[in-house]
Amino acid sequence: LERWAARALEVAKIETLGVLAGGVAHDFNNKLAAMVVQTEFAMFELQETESKARPLLEDCRRIALEASRLCDQLLAYAGKSELKRKKVDLNQFILQAEPNLQKIPGTTKITFDLNPEPVMVRVDQAQLLRVLVSLVANAKEASEGLELDIVVATWVDEAANTCGFSITDFGPGIAPEHLSKIFDPFYTTKFTGRGLGLATSLGIVRAHGGTIEVESKPNRGTLFEVALPALARADRPVLVVEDEAGLRQKYRQALEDRGLSVIEAATGEEALERIDEFQDALSLIILDLVIPGPQGAQLLGLIRETYQSLPVIVASGYQAEAFPELPPCQAYLLKPFNRKQLVQAVDEVCKAS
C-alpha cells in the first residue's frame, strides 16, 4: 500500500512540474522569438557597415536560439511538443539508430537483443530517437571507464497490449536517494550538464501514452524500460457512427494511433449504408444512439437483424436505462469518456470476438 501511495505522489509531482514547465517554457519561447526577430532586424540595418555592434548582435541571436532550444526541452518534458506519428517497427528503428548510438562517447560496447517478431508502434521517430539516445548516453556515462556491455532490447507484452525497448547497463547503479529524483527537470548528480535529458525523455514517452520504469541496484547496474501502446494488428476497419464531427475526429485519432483503420457515418442512414457496403469486413461498430435518422434501439435492432455477430460498442450520453428496448451490445461507454477508456473497450471487444 505504501508503495502505491508513493507512486501516486510521484505521478502527481511529475504532472505538477510538467504544467509549470510547459507554461514557463511557452511564455519564454514567445519572448525569445521576439528577441531573435528584433536582433535580426538590427543586424540587417548594420549589414552595409563595419559596426562593432554587429558581432555582438550575432552573439545575442545565437544565445537566444540556444535558450529557445532549452525551452523546447521543457515543452517536451511537459508533453507539449507536436508529435508527427507514423507506424514504426522498433526493431528496425533501433538498428537504423545504431550508428548514432555507437558515436556516443564512452568505453562500453552496445549489444542488441531484439524481439524475433516486428514490434509495431505509432510514434514520432525524431522524438523517440531523442529518448533512445538520451538513455544510452546515460548508461554509457554510468559505466564510464568500465569495459562492460550495454544491452538494448525490444519486447512485446500481448496481455497488456504494450511493447517497447529497454536499456540495461551493468555499472555501479543509481543510489537509492537519487532514484526518485532522476526524472526531475534540472536534477543532476554531475558537475556538467543541465539535467534535462531524462526529464525530456519522460515527457516524450508520456506524450505517446507510455511509461518509463527504472530499476537499479548498487554495483549491479540499471535497467530503463520504455513501454508504449502496442499497435493493434487489424486489417478490418472500425465503423464510427457519431453525428458530432469533433468527436468522430477524436475517435479516429485514438483508433488510428492504435493501428486500426476507421470509416465514419454521421447519421443512421449513413451507418446502414456503410454496413451494407463493408458487411463482414467490419471489425466492430462504435455507435452513438442519438443521431439523425434511425437511432437508439431501432438502429441497433436493424443492425442485429442482418449481422447478429458484428460487435457493437454503444457510446452515449444517456444511461443504458434510457433505452429499455436496446438489443444486446458488447460494451456500453457513457459519455464523456477518455481516450484510454475507448481504446481499452475496443481492445477487450476485439479480443472477445
mmCIF file of C-alpha atoms in Angstrom:
data_model
loop_
_atom_site.group_PDB
_atom_site.id
_atom_site.type_symbol
_atom_site.label_atom_id
_atom_site.label_comp_id
_atom_site.label_asym_id
_atom_site.label_seq_id
_atom_site.Cartn_x
_atom_site.Cartn_y
_atom_site.Cartn_z
ATOM 1 C CA LEU A 1 0.000 0.000 0.000
ATOM 2 C CA GLU A 2 2.839 2.385 0.860
ATOM 3 C CA ARG A 3 4.479 1.653 -2.494
ATOM 4 C CA TRP A 4 1.274 2.532 -4.383
ATOM 5 C CA ALA A 5 0.823 5.710 -2.327
ATOM 6 C CA ALA A 6 4.401 6.745 -3.089
ATOM 7 C CA ARG A 7 3.831 6.018 -6.779
ATOM 8 C CA ALA A 8 0.688 8.184 -6.793
ATOM 9 C CA LEU A 9 2.592 11.053 -5.173
ATOM 10 C CA GLU A 10 5.377 10.694 -7.741
ATOM 11 C CA VAL A 11 2.887 10.848 -10.638
ATOM 12 C CA ALA A 12 1.203 13.914 -9.117
ATOM 13 C CA LYS A 13 4.590 15.619 -8.698
ATOM 14 C CA ILE A 14 5.555 14.923 -12.310
ATOM 15 C CA GLU A 15 2.227 16.255 -13.598
ATOM 16 C CA THR A 16 2.546 19.429 -11.493
ATOM 17 C CA LEU A 17 6.101 20.037 -12.657
ATOM 18 C CA GLY A 18 5.001 19.383 -16.227
ATOM 19 C CA VAL A 19 2.264 22.028 -16.088
ATOM 20 C CA LEU A 20 4.677 24.547 -14.559
ATOM 21 C CA ALA A 21 7.489 23.769 -17.007
ATOM 22 C CA GLY A 22 5.155 23.901 -20.000
ATOM 23 C CA GLY A 23 3.706 27.279 -19.038
ATOM 24 C CA VAL A 24 7.078 28.862 -18.313
ATOM 25 C CA ALA A 25 8.686 27.442 -21.475
ATOM 26 C CA HIS A 26 5.808 28.630 -23.671
ATOM 27 C CA ASP A 27 5.996 32.211 -22.359
ATOM 28 C CA PHE A 28 9.792 32.308 -22.538
ATOM 29 C CA ASN A 29 9.760 30.960 -26.087
ATOM 30 C CA ASN A 30 7.480 33.811 -27.156
ATOM 31 C CA LYS A 31 9.838 36.386 -25.616
ATOM 32 C CA LEU A 32 12.891 34.722 -27.149
ATOM 33 C CA ALA A 33 11.247 34.611 -30.577
ATOM 34 C CA ALA A 34 10.654 38.364 -30.396
ATOM 35 C CA MET A 35 14.266 38.873 -29.292
ATOM 36 C CA VAL A 36 15.609 36.857 -32.249
ATOM 37 C CA VAL A 37 13.462 38.783 -34.746
ATOM 38 C CA GLN A 38 14.458 42.180 -33.339
ATOM 39 C CA THR A 39 18.129 41.182 -33.333
ATOM 40 C CA GLU A 40 17.926 40.073 -36.964
ATOM 41 C CA PHE A 41 16.316 43.402 -37.915
ATOM 42 C CA ALA A 42 19.163 45.252 -36.194
ATOM 43 C CA MET A 43 21.751 43.070 -37.969
ATOM 44 C CA PHE A 44 20.058 43.826 -41.300
ATOM 45 C CA GLU A 45 20.310 47.559 -40.652
ATOM 46 C CA LEU A 46 24.044 47.161 -39.972
ATOM 47 C CA GLN A 47 24.855 44.835 -42.859
ATOM 48 C CA GLU A 48 26.333 47.619 -45.008
ATOM 49 C CA THR A 49 28.547 48.933 -42.218
ATOM 50 C CA GLU A 50 31.535 47.691 -40.286
ATOM 51 C CA SER A 51 29.943 48.455 -36.946
ATOM 52 C CA LYS A 52 31.469 46.739 -33.916
ATOM 53 C CA ALA A 53 27.913 46.124 -32.722
ATOM 54 C CA ARG A 54 27.197 43.504 -35.406
ATOM 55 C CA PRO A 55 29.268 40.663 -33.837
ATOM 56 C CA LEU A 56 27.611 41.429 -30.503
ATOM 57 C CA LEU A 57 24.179 41.162 -32.097
ATOM 58 C CA GLU A 58 25.160 37.852 -33.704
ATOM 59 C CA ASP A 59 26.110 36.558 -30.251
ATOM 60 C CA CYS A 60 22.769 37.742 -28.859
ATOM 61 C CA ARG A 61 20.916 35.889 -31.605
ATOM 62 C CA ARG A 62 22.917 32.689 -31.039
ATOM 63 C CA ILE A 63 22.342 32.779 -27.268
ATOM 64 C CA ALA A 64 18.607 33.400 -27.737
ATOM 65 C CA LEU A 65 18.344 30.404 -30.084
ATOM 66 C CA GLU A 66 20.205 28.218 -27.565
ATOM 67 C CA ALA A 67 17.806 29.360 -24.839
ATOM 68 C CA SER A 68 14.883 28.559 -27.139
ATOM 69 C CA ARG A 69 16.167 25.001 -27.579
ATOM 70 C CA LEU A 70 16.264 24.707 -23.792
ATOM 71 C CA CYS A 71 12.618 25.807 -23.712
ATOM 72 C CA ASP A 72 11.827 23.160 -26.332
ATOM 73 C CA GLN A 73 13.240 20.539 -23.970
ATOM 74 C CA LEU A 74 10.993 21.830 -21.184
ATOM 75 C CA LEU A 75 7.995 21.682 -23.525
ATOM 76 C CA ALA A 76 8.905 18.087 -24.355
ATOM 77 C CA TYR A 77 9.023 17.293 -20.624
ATOM 78 C CA ALA A 78 5.577 18.861 -20.248
ATOM 79 C CA GLY A 79 4.273 16.725 -23.131
ATOM 80 C CA LYS A 80 3.505 19.829 -25.206
ATOM 81 C CA SER A 81 5.654 19.026 -28.237
ATOM 82 C CA GLU A 82 3.862 18.404 -31.513
ATOM 83 C CA LEU A 83 4.064 14.717 -32.423
ATOM 84 C CA LYS A 84 4.260 13.530 -36.031
ATOM 85 C CA ARG A 85 3.340 9.884 -35.605
ATOM 86 C CA LYS A 86 3.806 7.081 -38.078
ATOM 87 C CA LYS A 87 3.869 3.295 -37.938
ATOM 88 C CA VAL A 88 7.305 2.073 -36.878
ATOM 89 C CA ASP A 89 8.892 -1.305 -36.196
ATOM 90 C CA LEU A 90 11.021 -0.716 -33.092
ATOM 91 C CA ASN A 91 13.477 -3.397 -34.223
ATOM 92 C CA GLN A 92 14.215 -1.552 -37.467
ATOM 93 C CA PHE A 93 14.128 1.814 -35.694
ATOM 94 C CA ILE A 94 16.862 0.727 -33.266
ATOM 95 C CA LEU A 95 19.008 -0.879 -35.974
ATOM 96 C CA GLN A 96 18.826 2.319 -38.030
ATOM 97 C CA ALA A 97 19.798 4.312 -34.932
ATOM 98 C CA GLU A 98 22.821 2.084 -34.189
ATOM 99 C CA PRO A 99 25.395 4.356 -35.930
ATOM 100 C CA ASN A 100 24.226 7.300 -33.796
ATOM 101 C CA LEU A 101 24.353 5.197 -30.638
ATOM 102 C CA GLN A 102 27.864 3.928 -31.348
ATOM 103 C CA LYS A 103 29.095 7.522 -31.735
ATOM 104 C CA ILE A 104 28.067 8.430 -28.183
ATOM 105 C CA PRO A 105 31.298 8.894 -26.174
ATOM 106 C CA GLY A 106 32.136 6.060 -23.799
ATOM 107 C CA THR A 107 34.192 2.910 -23.383
ATOM 108 C CA THR A 108 31.290 0.481 -23.223
ATOM 109 C CA LYS A 109 30.102 -1.775 -26.033
ATOM 110 C CA ILE A 110 26.460 -1.797 -27.173
ATOM 111 C CA THR A 111 24.810 -5.145 -27.892
ATOM 112 C CA PHE A 112 21.281 -5.789 -29.133
ATOM 113 C CA ASP A 113 18.651 -8.309 -28.056
ATOM 114 C CA LEU A 114 15.747 -7.677 -30.426
ATOM 115 C CA ASN A 115 12.377 -9.403 -30.405
ATOM 116 C CA PRO A 116 12.195 -12.017 -33.208
ATOM 117 C CA GLU A 117 8.877 -10.592 -34.450
ATOM 118 C CA PRO A 118 8.253 -6.964 -35.521
ATOM 119 C CA VAL A 119 7.462 -4.631 -32.612
ATOM 120 C CA MET A 120 4.958 -2.221 -34.128
ATOM 121 C CA VAL A 121 4.149 1.159 -32.597
ATOM 122 C CA ARG A 122 2.853 4.518 -33.815
ATOM 123 C CA VAL A 123 5.365 7.164 -32.755
ATOM 124 C CA ASP A 124 7.201 10.329 -33.678
ATOM 125 C CA GLN A 125 10.535 8.851 -34.774
ATOM 126 C CA ALA A 126 12.569 12.015 -34.193
ATOM 127 C CA GLN A 127 11.234 12.398 -30.657
ATOM 128 C CA LEU A 128 11.681 8.727 -29.807
ATOM 129 C CA LEU A 129 15.253 8.878 -31.108
ATOM 130 C CA ARG A 130 15.922 11.615 -28.544
ATOM 131 C CA VAL A 131 14.716 9.231 -25.838
ATOM 132 C CA LEU A 132 16.828 6.327 -27.092
ATOM 133 C CA VAL A 133 19.992 8.425 -27.431
ATOM 134 C CA SER A 134 19.473 10.022 -24.012
ATOM 135 C CA LEU A 135 19.028 6.675 -22.251
ATOM 136 C CA VAL A 136 22.022 5.090 -23.990
ATOM 137 C CA ALA A 137 24.169 8.157 -23.231
ATOM 138 C CA ASN A 138 23.077 7.937 -19.596
ATOM 139 C CA ALA A 139 24.033 4.243 -19.495
ATOM 140 C CA LYS A 140 27.426 4.944 -21.087
ATOM 141 C CA GLU A 141 28.160 7.696 -18.575
ATOM 142 C CA ALA A 142 27.203 5.388 -15.722
ATOM 143 C CA SER A 143 29.661 2.760 -16.990
ATOM 144 C CA GLU A 144 32.464 5.207 -17.847
ATOM 145 C CA GLY A 145 35.891 3.595 -17.573
ATOM 146 C CA LEU A 146 34.434 0.091 -17.324
ATOM 147 C CA GLU A 147 34.605 -2.363 -20.215
ATOM 148 C CA LEU A 148 31.038 -3.528 -19.792
ATOM 149 C CA ASP A 149 28.241 -4.140 -22.286
ATOM 150 C CA ILE A 150 25.093 -2.076 -22.605
ATOM 151 C CA VAL A 151 22.150 -4.156 -23.810
ATOM 152 C CA VAL A 152 19.416 -2.580 -25.939
ATOM 153 C CA ALA A 153 16.409 -4.907 -26.141
ATOM 154 C CA THR A 154 12.885 -4.844 -27.569
ATOM 155 C CA TRP A 155 9.897 -6.706 -26.168
ATOM 156 C CA VAL A 156 6.152 -7.295 -26.541
ATOM 157 C CA ASP A 157 3.591 -7.896 -23.777
ATOM 158 C CA GLU A 158 0.463 -9.106 -25.564
ATOM 159 C CA ALA A 159 -1.513 -9.467 -22.337
ATOM 160 C CA ALA A 160 -1.023 -5.777 -21.504
ATOM 161 C CA ASN A 161 -1.212 -4.607 -25.152
ATOM 162 C CA THR A 162 2.138 -2.890 -24.708
ATOM 163 C CA CYS A 163 5.589 -3.163 -26.215
ATOM 164 C CA GLY A 164 8.785 -1.189 -26.066
ATOM 165 C CA PHE A 165 12.507 -1.223 -25.522
ATOM 166 C CA SER A 166 14.887 -1.367 -22.590
ATOM 167 C CA ILE A 167 18.422 -0.162 -21.898
ATOM 168 C CA THR A 168 20.469 -2.167 -19.406
ATOM 169 C CA ASP A 169 23.901 -1.282 -18.081
ATOM 170 C CA PHE A 170 25.988 -3.223 -15.582
ATOM 171 C CA GLY A 171 27.659 -0.263 -13.941
ATOM 172 C CA PRO A 172 27.601 0.955 -10.330
ATOM 173 C CA GLY A 173 23.847 1.588 -10.286
ATOM 174 C CA ILE A 174 21.904 4.599 -9.010
ATOM 175 C CA ALA A 175 21.983 5.423 -5.318
ATOM 176 C CA PRO A 176 18.570 4.959 -3.648
ATOM 177 C CA GLU A 177 18.470 8.608 -2.537
ATOM 178 C CA HIS A 178 18.751 9.718 -6.188
ATOM 179 C CA LEU A 179 16.397 7.184 -7.771
ATOM 180 C CA SER A 180 13.149 9.059 -7.076
ATOM 181 C CA LYS A 181 14.554 12.346 -8.421
ATOM 182 C CA ILE A 182 16.261 11.370 -11.675
ATOM 183 C CA PHE A 183 13.317 12.486 -13.848
ATOM 184 C CA ASP A 184 13.035 15.923 -12.216
ATOM 185 C CA PRO A 185 13.963 18.813 -14.540
ATOM 186 C CA PHE A 186 17.490 20.119 -13.912
ATOM 187 C CA TYR A 187 18.244 17.428 -11.342
ATOM 188 C CA THR A 188 21.725 16.050 -11.919
ATOM 189 C CA THR A 189 24.475 14.401 -9.918
ATOM 190 C CA LYS A 190 27.080 15.575 -12.433
ATOM 191 C CA PHE A 191 29.050 18.808 -12.411
ATOM 192 C CA THR A 192 28.341 19.346 -16.110
ATOM 193 C CA GLY A 193 25.036 19.318 -17.979
ATOM 194 C CA ARG A 194 21.639 20.740 -17.165
ATOM 195 C CA GLY A 195 19.942 17.537 -16.073
ATOM 196 C CA LEU A 196 17.181 17.708 -18.716
ATOM 197 C CA GLY A 197 17.896 14.508 -20.654
ATOM 198 C CA LEU A 198 15.844 12.100 -18.546
ATOM 199 C CA ALA A 199 13.146 14.691 -17.811
ATOM 200 C CA THR A 200 12.692 15.331 -21.528
ATOM 201 C CA SER A 201 12.630 11.592 -22.247
ATOM 202 C CA LEU A 202 9.889 11.071 -19.683
ATOM 203 C CA GLY A 203 7.775 13.849 -21.197
ATOM 204 C CA ILE A 204 8.143 12.463 -24.722
ATOM 205 C CA VAL A 205 7.189 8.934 -23.656
ATOM 206 C CA ARG A 206 4.201 10.164 -21.624
ATOM 207 C CA ALA A 207 3.024 12.209 -24.632
ATOM 208 C CA HIS A 208 2.952 8.918 -26.570
ATOM 209 C CA GLY A 209 0.767 7.342 -23.882
ATOM 210 C CA GLY A 210 3.681 5.332 -22.496
ATOM 211 C CA THR A 211 5.741 4.988 -19.339
ATOM 212 C CA ILE A 212 9.388 4.752 -18.298
ATOM 213 C CA GLU A 213 10.266 2.424 -15.440
ATOM 214 C CA VAL A 214 13.698 2.238 -13.832
ATOM 215 C CA GLU A 215 15.239 -0.472 -11.675
ATOM 216 C CA SER A 216 18.684 -0.137 -10.161
ATOM 217 C CA LYS A 217 20.800 -1.982 -7.613
ATOM 218 C CA PRO A 218 24.141 -0.827 -6.207
ATOM 219 C CA ASN A 219 27.046 -2.454 -8.059
ATOM 220 C CA ARG A 220 24.596 -4.451 -10.205
ATOM 221 C CA GLY A 221 23.572 -1.904 -12.815
ATOM 222 C CA THR A 222 20.442 -0.124 -14.023
ATOM 223 C CA LEU A 223 17.519 -1.007 -16.281
ATOM 224 C CA PHE A 224 15.414 1.645 -18.029
ATOM 225 C CA GLU A 225 12.285 0.223 -19.663
ATOM 226 C CA VAL A 226 10.158 2.259 -22.075
ATOM 227 C CA ALA A 227 6.623 0.885 -22.526
ATOM 228 C CA LEU A 228 4.407 2.114 -25.378
ATOM 229 C CA PRO A 229 0.903 1.191 -26.582
ATOM 230 C CA ALA A 230 1.253 -1.709 -28.997
ATOM 231 C CA LEU A 231 -0.102 -1.242 -32.484
ATOM 232 C CA ALA A 232 -3.092 -3.496 -32.966
ATOM 233 C CA ARG A 233 -2.893 -5.879 -35.895
ATOM 234 C CA ALA A 234 -6.263 -5.465 -37.551
ATOM 235 C CA ASP A 235 -6.972 -5.245 -41.263
ATOM 236 C CA ARG A 236 -10.727 -4.851 -40.862
ATOM 237 C CA PRO A 237 -11.939 -1.275 -40.254
ATOM 238 C CA VAL A 238 -13.940 0.119 -37.352
ATOM 239 C CA LEU A 239 -17.158 1.968 -38.207
ATOM 240 C CA VAL A 240 -17.621 5.089 -36.061
ATOM 241 C CA VAL A 241 -21.241 6.301 -36.035
ATOM 242 C CA GLU A 242 -21.355 9.769 -34.438
ATOM 243 C CA ASP A 243 -23.073 12.978 -35.564
ATOM 244 C CA GLU A 244 -20.575 15.316 -33.828
ATOM 245 C CA ALA A 245 -17.673 15.881 -36.238
ATOM 246 C CA GLY A 246 -15.263 16.783 -33.424
ATOM 247 C CA LEU A 247 -15.945 13.537 -31.576
ATOM 248 C CA ARG A 248 -15.587 11.494 -34.777
ATOM 249 C CA GLN A 249 -12.167 13.047 -35.311
ATOM 250 C CA LYS A 250 -11.069 12.268 -31.742
ATOM 251 C CA TYR A 251 -12.264 8.666 -32.027
ATOM 252 C CA ARG A 252 -10.481 8.321 -35.374
ATOM 253 C CA GLN A 253 -7.195 9.639 -33.985
ATOM 254 C CA ALA A 254 -7.303 7.343 -30.945
ATOM 255 C CA LEU A 255 -8.133 4.276 -33.052
ATOM 256 C CA GLU A 256 -5.608 5.025 -35.792
ATOM 257 C CA ASP A 257 -2.921 5.514 -33.146
ATOM 258 C CA ARG A 258 -3.879 2.003 -32.035
ATOM 259 C CA GLY A 259 -3.261 0.724 -35.571
ATOM 260 C CA LEU A 260 -6.906 0.410 -36.623
ATOM 261 C CA SER A 261 -8.412 1.761 -39.818
ATOM 262 C CA VAL A 262 -11.582 3.816 -39.448
ATOM 263 C CA ILE A 263 -14.628 4.655 -41.550
ATOM 264 C CA GLU A 264 -17.272 7.150 -40.439
ATOM 265 C CA ALA A 265 -21.002 7.783 -40.542
ATOM 266 C CA ALA A 266 -22.851 10.839 -39.209
ATOM 267 C CA THR A 267 -26.459 9.574 -39.466
ATOM 268 C CA GLY A 268 -28.397 6.363 -39.080
ATOM 269 C CA GLU A 269 -28.894 6.130 -42.845
ATOM 270 C CA GLU A 270 -25.165 6.553 -43.498
ATOM 271 C CA ALA A 271 -24.406 3.897 -40.890
ATOM 272 C CA LEU A 272 -26.672 1.355 -42.597
ATOM 273 C CA GLU A 273 -25.137 2.220 -45.985
ATOM 274 C CA ARG A 274 -21.605 1.685 -44.653
ATOM 275 C CA ILE A 275 -22.605 -1.609 -43.050
ATOM 276 C CA ASP A 276 -24.151 -2.845 -46.308
ATOM 277 C CA GLU A 277 -21.028 -1.714 -48.175
ATOM 278 C CA PHE A 278 -18.470 -3.408 -45.898
ATOM 279 C CA GLN A 279 -20.609 -6.189 -44.373
ATOM 280 C CA ASP A 280 -18.402 -8.844 -42.731
ATOM 281 C CA ALA A 281 -15.269 -6.788 -43.450
ATOM 282 C CA LEU A 282 -16.028 -4.605 -40.404
ATOM 283 C CA SER A 283 -14.252 -5.473 -37.163
ATOM 284 C CA LEU A 284 -16.729 -3.595 -34.948
ATOM 285 C CA ILE A 285 -19.039 -0.571 -34.707
ATOM 286 C CA ILE A 286 -18.843 2.321 -32.249
ATOM 287 C CA LEU A 287 -22.406 3.612 -32.148
ATOM 288 C CA ASP A 288 -23.888 6.836 -30.792
ATOM 289 C CA LEU A 289 -27.566 6.173 -30.131
ATOM 290 C CA VAL A 290 -28.895 9.732 -30.556
ATOM 291 C CA ILE A 291 -28.205 10.721 -34.171
ATOM 292 C CA PRO A 292 -30.273 11.888 -37.166
ATOM 293 C CA GLY A 293 -32.254 9.138 -38.878
ATOM 294 C CA PRO A 294 -32.823 5.697 -37.374
ATOM 295 C CA GLN A 295 -31.393 5.753 -33.871
ATOM 296 C CA GLY A 296 -31.291 4.078 -30.497
ATOM 297 C CA ALA A 297 -32.872 0.660 -30.150
ATOM 298 C CA GLN A 298 -34.311 0.891 -33.676
ATOM 299 C CA LEU A 299 -30.904 1.374 -35.320
ATOM 300 C CA LEU A 300 -29.169 -1.331 -33.310
ATOM 301 C CA GLY A 301 -32.135 -3.620 -33.979
ATOM 302 C CA LEU A 302 -31.770 -3.088 -37.735
ATOM 303 C CA ILE A 303 -28.073 -3.955 -37.479
ATOM 304 C CA ARG A 304 -28.789 -7.080 -35.448
ATOM 305 C CA GLU A 305 -31.407 -8.332 -37.926
ATOM 306 C CA THR A 306 -28.699 -8.979 -40.514
ATOM 307 C CA TYR A 307 -25.413 -9.047 -38.592
ATOM 308 C CA GLN A 308 -26.051 -10.827 -35.310
ATOM 309 C CA SER A 309 -22.371 -11.410 -34.512
ATOM 310 C CA LEU A 310 -20.975 -7.992 -35.515
ATOM 311 C CA PRO A 311 -19.515 -6.446 -32.314
ATOM 312 C CA VAL A 312 -21.060 -3.121 -31.287
ATOM 313 C CA ILE A 313 -19.824 -0.657 -28.654
ATOM 314 C CA VAL A 314 -22.519 1.837 -27.719
ATOM 315 C CA ALA A 315 -21.237 5.342 -26.893
ATOM 316 C CA SER A 316 -23.962 7.524 -25.420
ATOM 317 C CA GLY A 317 -24.507 10.477 -23.133
ATOM 318 C CA TYR A 318 -27.535 8.692 -21.670
ATOM 319 C CA GLN A 319 -27.551 5.906 -19.122
ATOM 320 C CA ALA A 320 -28.360 2.476 -20.561
ATOM 321 C CA GLU A 321 -31.653 2.533 -18.633
ATOM 322 C CA ALA A 322 -32.868 5.262 -21.027
ATOM 323 C CA PHE A 323 -33.072 2.586 -23.754
ATOM 324 C CA PRO A 324 -35.022 -0.305 -22.180
ATOM 325 C CA GLU A 325 -35.597 -1.993 -25.561
ATOM 326 C CA LEU A 326 -31.952 -1.798 -26.611
ATOM 327 C CA PRO A 327 -30.712 -5.044 -28.214
ATOM 328 C CA PRO A 328 -27.539 -6.609 -26.778
ATOM 329 C CA CYS A 329 -24.196 -4.886 -27.363
ATOM 330 C CA GLN A 330 -20.648 -5.878 -26.438
ATOM 331 C CA ALA A 331 -19.857 -2.735 -24.394
ATOM 332 C CA TYR A 332 -21.576 0.465 -23.253
ATOM 333 C CA LEU A 333 -19.478 3.626 -22.873
ATOM 334 C CA LEU A 334 -21.115 6.511 -21.041
ATOM 335 C CA LYS A 335 -20.037 9.921 -22.326
ATOM 336 C CA PRO A 336 -17.843 11.675 -21.512
ATOM 337 C CA PHE A 337 -15.136 9.028 -21.609
ATOM 338 C CA ASN A 338 -11.433 9.450 -22.234
ATOM 339 C CA ARG A 339 -9.105 8.070 -24.881
ATOM 340 C CA LYS A 340 -7.810 5.309 -22.608
ATOM 341 C CA GLN A 341 -11.339 4.048 -21.849
ATOM 342 C CA LEU A 342 -12.210 3.984 -25.557
ATOM 343 C CA VAL A 343 -9.077 2.069 -26.551
ATOM 344 C CA GLN A 344 -9.484 -0.351 -23.640
ATOM 345 C CA ALA A 345 -13.088 -1.117 -24.633
ATOM 346 C CA VAL A 346 -12.085 -1.673 -28.268
ATOM 347 C CA ASP A 347 -9.209 -3.959 -27.232
ATOM 348 C CA GLU A 348 -11.461 -6.040 -24.985
ATOM 349 C CA VAL A 349 -14.181 -6.396 -27.620
ATOM 350 C CA CYS A 350 -11.660 -7.312 -30.328
ATOM 351 C CA LYS A 351 -10.126 -9.963 -28.070
ATOM 352 C CA ALA A 352 -13.505 -11.446 -27.173
ATOM 353 C CA SER A 353 -14.576 -11.623 -30.807
#
